PDB file of C-alpha atoms in Angstrom:
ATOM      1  CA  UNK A 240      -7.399  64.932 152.503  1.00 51.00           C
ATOM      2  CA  UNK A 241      -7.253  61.460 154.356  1.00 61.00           C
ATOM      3  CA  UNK A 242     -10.776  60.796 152.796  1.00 55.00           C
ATOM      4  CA  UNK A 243      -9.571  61.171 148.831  1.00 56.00           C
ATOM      5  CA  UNK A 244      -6.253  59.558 149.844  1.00 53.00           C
ATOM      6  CA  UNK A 245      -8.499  56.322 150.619  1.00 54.00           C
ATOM      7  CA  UNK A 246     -10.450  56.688 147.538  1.00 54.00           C
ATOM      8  CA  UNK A 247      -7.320  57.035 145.517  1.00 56.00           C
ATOM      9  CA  UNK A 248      -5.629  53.964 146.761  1.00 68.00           C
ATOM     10  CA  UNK A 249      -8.946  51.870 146.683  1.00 68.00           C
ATOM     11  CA  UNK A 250      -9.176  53.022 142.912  1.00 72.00           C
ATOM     12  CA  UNK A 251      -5.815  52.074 142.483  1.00 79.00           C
ATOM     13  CA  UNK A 252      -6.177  48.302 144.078  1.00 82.00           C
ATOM     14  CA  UNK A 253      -9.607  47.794 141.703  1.00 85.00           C
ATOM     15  CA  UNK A 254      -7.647  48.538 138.678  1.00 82.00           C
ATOM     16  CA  UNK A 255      -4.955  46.206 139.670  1.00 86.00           C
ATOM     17  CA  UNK A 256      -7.202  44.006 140.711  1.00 88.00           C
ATOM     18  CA  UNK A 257      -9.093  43.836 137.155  1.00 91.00           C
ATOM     19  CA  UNK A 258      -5.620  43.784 135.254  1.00 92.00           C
ATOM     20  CA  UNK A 259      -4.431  41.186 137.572  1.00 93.00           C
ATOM     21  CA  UNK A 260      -7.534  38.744 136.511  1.00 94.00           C
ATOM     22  CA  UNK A 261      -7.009  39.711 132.921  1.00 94.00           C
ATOM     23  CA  UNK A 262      -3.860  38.845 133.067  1.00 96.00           C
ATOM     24  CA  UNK A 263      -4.839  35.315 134.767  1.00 96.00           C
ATOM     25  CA  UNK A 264      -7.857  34.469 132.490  1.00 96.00           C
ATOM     26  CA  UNK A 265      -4.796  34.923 129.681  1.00 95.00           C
ATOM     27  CA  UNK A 266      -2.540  32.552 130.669  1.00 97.00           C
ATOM     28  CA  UNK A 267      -5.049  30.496 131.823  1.00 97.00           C
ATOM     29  CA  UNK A 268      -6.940  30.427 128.097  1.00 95.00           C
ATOM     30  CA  UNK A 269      -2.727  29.503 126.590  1.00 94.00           C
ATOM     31  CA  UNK A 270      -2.703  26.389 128.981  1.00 96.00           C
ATOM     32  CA  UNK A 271      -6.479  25.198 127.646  1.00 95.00           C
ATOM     33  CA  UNK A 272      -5.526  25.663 124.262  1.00 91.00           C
ATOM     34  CA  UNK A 273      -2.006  24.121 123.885  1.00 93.00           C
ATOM     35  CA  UNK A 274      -2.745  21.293 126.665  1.00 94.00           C
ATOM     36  CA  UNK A 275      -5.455  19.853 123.841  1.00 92.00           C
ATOM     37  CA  UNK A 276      -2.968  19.563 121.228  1.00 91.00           C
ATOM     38  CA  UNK A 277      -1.109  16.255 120.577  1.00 92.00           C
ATOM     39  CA  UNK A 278       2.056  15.930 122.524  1.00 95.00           C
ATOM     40  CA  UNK A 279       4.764  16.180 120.118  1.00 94.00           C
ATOM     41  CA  UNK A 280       4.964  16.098 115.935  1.00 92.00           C
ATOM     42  CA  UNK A 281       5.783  12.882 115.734  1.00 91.00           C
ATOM     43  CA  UNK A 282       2.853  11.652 117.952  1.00 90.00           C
ATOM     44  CA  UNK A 283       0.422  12.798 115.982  1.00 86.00           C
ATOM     45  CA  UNK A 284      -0.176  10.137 113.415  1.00 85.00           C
ATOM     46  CA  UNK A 285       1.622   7.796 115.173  1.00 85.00           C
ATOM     47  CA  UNK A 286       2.649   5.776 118.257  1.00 85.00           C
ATOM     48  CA  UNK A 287       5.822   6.200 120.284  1.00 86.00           C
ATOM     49  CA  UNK A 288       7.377   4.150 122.811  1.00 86.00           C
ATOM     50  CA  UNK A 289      10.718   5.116 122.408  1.00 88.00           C
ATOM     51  CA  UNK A 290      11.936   8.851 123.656  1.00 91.00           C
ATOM     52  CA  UNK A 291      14.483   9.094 120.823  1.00 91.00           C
ATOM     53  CA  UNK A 292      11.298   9.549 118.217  1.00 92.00           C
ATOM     54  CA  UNK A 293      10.278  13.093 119.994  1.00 95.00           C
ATOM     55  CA  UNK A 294      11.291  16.330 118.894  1.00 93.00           C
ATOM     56  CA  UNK A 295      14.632  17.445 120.057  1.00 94.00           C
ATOM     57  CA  UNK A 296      14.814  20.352 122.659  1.00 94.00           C
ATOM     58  CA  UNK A 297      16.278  22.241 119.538  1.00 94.00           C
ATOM     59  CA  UNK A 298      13.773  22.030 117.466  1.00 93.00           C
ATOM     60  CA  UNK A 299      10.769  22.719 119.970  1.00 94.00           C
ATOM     61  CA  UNK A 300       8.729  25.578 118.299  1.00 89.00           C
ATOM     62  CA  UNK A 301       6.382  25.870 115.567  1.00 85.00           C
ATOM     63  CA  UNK A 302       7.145  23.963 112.471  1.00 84.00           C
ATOM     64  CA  UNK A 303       7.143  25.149 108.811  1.00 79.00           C
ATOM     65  CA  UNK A 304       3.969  26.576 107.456  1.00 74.00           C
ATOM     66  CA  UNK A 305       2.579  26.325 111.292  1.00 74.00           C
ATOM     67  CA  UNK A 306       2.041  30.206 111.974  1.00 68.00           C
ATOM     68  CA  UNK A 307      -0.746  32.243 114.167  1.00 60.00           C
ATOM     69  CA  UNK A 308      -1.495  35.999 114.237  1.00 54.00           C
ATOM     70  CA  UNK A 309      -3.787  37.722 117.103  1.00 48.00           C
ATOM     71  CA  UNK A 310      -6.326  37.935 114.494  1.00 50.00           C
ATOM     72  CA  UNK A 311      -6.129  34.183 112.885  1.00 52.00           C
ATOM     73  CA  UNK A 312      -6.611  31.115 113.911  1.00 58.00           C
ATOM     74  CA  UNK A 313      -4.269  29.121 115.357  1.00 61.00           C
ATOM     75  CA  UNK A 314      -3.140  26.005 113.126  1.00 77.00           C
ATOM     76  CA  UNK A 315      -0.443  24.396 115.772  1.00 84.00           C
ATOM     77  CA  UNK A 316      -1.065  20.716 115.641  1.00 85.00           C
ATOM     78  CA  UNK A 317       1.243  19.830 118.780  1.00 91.00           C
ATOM     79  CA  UNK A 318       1.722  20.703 122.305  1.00 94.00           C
ATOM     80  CA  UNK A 319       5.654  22.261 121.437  1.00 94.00           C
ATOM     81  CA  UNK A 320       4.638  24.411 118.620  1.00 93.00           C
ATOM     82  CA  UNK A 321       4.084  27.316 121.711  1.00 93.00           C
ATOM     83  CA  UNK A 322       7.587  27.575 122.058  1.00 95.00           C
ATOM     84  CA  UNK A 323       9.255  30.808 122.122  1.00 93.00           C
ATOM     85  CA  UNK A 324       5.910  32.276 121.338  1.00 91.00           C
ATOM     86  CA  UNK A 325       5.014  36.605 121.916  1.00 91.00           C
ATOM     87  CA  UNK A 326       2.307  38.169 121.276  1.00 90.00           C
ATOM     88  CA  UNK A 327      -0.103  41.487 122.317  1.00 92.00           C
ATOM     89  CA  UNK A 328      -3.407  41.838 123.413  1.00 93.00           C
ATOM     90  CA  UNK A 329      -5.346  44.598 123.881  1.00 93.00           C
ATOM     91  CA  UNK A 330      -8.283  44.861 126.147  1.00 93.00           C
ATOM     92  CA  UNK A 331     -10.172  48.185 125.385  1.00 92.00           C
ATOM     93  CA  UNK A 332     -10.444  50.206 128.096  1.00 89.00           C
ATOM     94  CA  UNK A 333      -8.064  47.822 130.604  1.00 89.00           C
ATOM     95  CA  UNK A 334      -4.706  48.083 129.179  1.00 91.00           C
ATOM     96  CA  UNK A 335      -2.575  46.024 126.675  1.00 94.00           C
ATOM     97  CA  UNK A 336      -1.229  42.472 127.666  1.00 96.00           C
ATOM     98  CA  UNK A 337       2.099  41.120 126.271  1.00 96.00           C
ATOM     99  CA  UNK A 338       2.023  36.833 126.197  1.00 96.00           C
ATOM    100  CA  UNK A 339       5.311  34.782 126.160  1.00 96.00           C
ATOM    101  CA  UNK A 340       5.441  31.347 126.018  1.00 96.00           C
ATOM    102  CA  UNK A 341       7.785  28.992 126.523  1.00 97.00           C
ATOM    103  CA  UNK A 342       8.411  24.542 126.452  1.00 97.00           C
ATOM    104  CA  UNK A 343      10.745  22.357 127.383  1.00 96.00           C
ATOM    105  CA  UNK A 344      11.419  19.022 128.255  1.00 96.00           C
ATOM    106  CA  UNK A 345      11.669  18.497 132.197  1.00 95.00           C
ATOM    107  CA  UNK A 346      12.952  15.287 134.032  1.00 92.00           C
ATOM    108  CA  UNK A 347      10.436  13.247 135.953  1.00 88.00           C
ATOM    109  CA  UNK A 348      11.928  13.674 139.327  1.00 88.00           C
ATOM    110  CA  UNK A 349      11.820  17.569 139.238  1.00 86.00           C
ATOM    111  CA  UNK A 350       9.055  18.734 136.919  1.00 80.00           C
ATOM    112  CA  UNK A 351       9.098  22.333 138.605  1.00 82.00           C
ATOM    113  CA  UNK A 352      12.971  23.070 138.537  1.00 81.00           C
ATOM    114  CA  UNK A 353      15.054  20.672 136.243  1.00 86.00           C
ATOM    115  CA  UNK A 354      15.053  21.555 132.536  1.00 92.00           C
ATOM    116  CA  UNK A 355      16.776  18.783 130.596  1.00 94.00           C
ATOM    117  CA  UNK A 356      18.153  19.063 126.558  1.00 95.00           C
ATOM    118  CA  UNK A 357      17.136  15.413 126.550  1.00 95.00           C
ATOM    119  CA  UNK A 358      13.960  14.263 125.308  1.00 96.00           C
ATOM    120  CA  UNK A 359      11.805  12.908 127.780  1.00 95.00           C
ATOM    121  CA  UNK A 360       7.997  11.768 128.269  1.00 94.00           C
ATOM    122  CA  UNK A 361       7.432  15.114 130.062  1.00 95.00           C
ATOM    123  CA  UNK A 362       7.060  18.280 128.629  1.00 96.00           C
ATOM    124  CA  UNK A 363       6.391  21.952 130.501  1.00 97.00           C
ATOM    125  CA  UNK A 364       4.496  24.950 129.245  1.00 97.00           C
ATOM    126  CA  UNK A 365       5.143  28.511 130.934  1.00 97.00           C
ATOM    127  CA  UNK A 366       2.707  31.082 129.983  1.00 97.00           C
ATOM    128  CA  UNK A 367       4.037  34.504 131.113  1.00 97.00           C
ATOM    129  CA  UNK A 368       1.743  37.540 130.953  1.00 97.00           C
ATOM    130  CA  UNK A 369       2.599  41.027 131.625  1.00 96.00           C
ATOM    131  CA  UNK A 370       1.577  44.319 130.849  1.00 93.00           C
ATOM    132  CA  UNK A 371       2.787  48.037 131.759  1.00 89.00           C
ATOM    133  CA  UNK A 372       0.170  49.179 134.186  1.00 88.00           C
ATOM    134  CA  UNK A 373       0.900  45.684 136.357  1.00 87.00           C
ATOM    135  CA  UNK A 374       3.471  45.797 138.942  1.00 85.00           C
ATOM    136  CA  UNK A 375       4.262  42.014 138.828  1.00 90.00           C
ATOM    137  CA  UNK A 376       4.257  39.478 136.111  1.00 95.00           C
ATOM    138  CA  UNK A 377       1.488  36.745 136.560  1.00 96.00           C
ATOM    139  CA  UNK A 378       3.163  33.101 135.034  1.00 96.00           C
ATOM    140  CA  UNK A 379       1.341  30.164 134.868  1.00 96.00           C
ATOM    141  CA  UNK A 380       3.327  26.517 134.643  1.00 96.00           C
ATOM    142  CA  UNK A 381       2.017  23.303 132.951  1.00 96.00           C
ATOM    143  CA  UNK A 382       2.514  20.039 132.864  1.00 96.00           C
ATOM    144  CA  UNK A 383       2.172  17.769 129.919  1.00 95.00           C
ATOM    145  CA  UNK A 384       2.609  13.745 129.665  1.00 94.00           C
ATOM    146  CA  UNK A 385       2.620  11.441 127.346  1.00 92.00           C
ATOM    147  CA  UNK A 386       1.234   7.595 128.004  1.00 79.00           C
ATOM    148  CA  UNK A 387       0.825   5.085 125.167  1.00 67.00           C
ATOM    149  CA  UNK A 388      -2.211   3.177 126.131  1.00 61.00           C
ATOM    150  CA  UNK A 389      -2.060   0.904 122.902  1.00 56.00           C
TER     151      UNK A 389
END
């Protein structure tokens, strides 16, 4: 009895295990892809060095005619067009992954725990991935600047 007990549990850890570094690779793959967009709408044919030309915290989120399925591509031009974004993924034979995104302006002297409504030169990405088979949720946080160097 002890003997299949041990197998069980070590069975048990492997699959978590393997969901767990599904789950990572996912959010890890959201950051990649939305940290090499342009930082906000209005920075992507132009120059800003004023904070009152970004996006308002409102209106973070895809804009008109910006859309993306699991089985398109993705045509989001800017880093705040993953706002408020869900979505599945299955992985045959592993289990199926649910992705939530969220961005928001943060204030320069807390990055990690100050959300702000105002604009500011800093914006944070939070890639949350869960699925039913996982016992936690695995979340991933990034941090995204913008610098005018002209």
């Amino acid at each position: 009895m002890t003997v299949n007990g041990m197998y069980g549990n070590h069975g048990t850890i492997l699959r978590q295990t393997e969901i767990g570094i599904y789950a990572t690779s996912m959010a890890t793959s959201m950051v990649e892809e939305a940290s090499g967009m342009n930082f906000d709408e209005n920075t992507v044919n132009s120059v800003l060095s004023l904070t009152s030309g970004l996006t308002s915290s409102g209106s973070l989120g895809a804009e008109s005619g910006e859309t993306t399925t699991p089985d398109s591509s993705v045509n989001f031009d800017d880093f705040d067009d993953y706002n408020n974004r869900t979505f599945g993924v299955k992985v045959a034979k592993v289990d199926t992954f649910t992705i939530r995104t969220y961005v928001y302006y943060v204030t320069n002297t807390s990055p990690y725990l100050v959300q702000t409504s105002t604009p500011t030169w800093l914006k944070r990405l939070d890639v949350k991935v869960h699925s039913f088979a996982m016992t936690d949720t695995v979340t991933m946080s990034y941090i995204f600047s913008y610098f005018n160097f002209r």
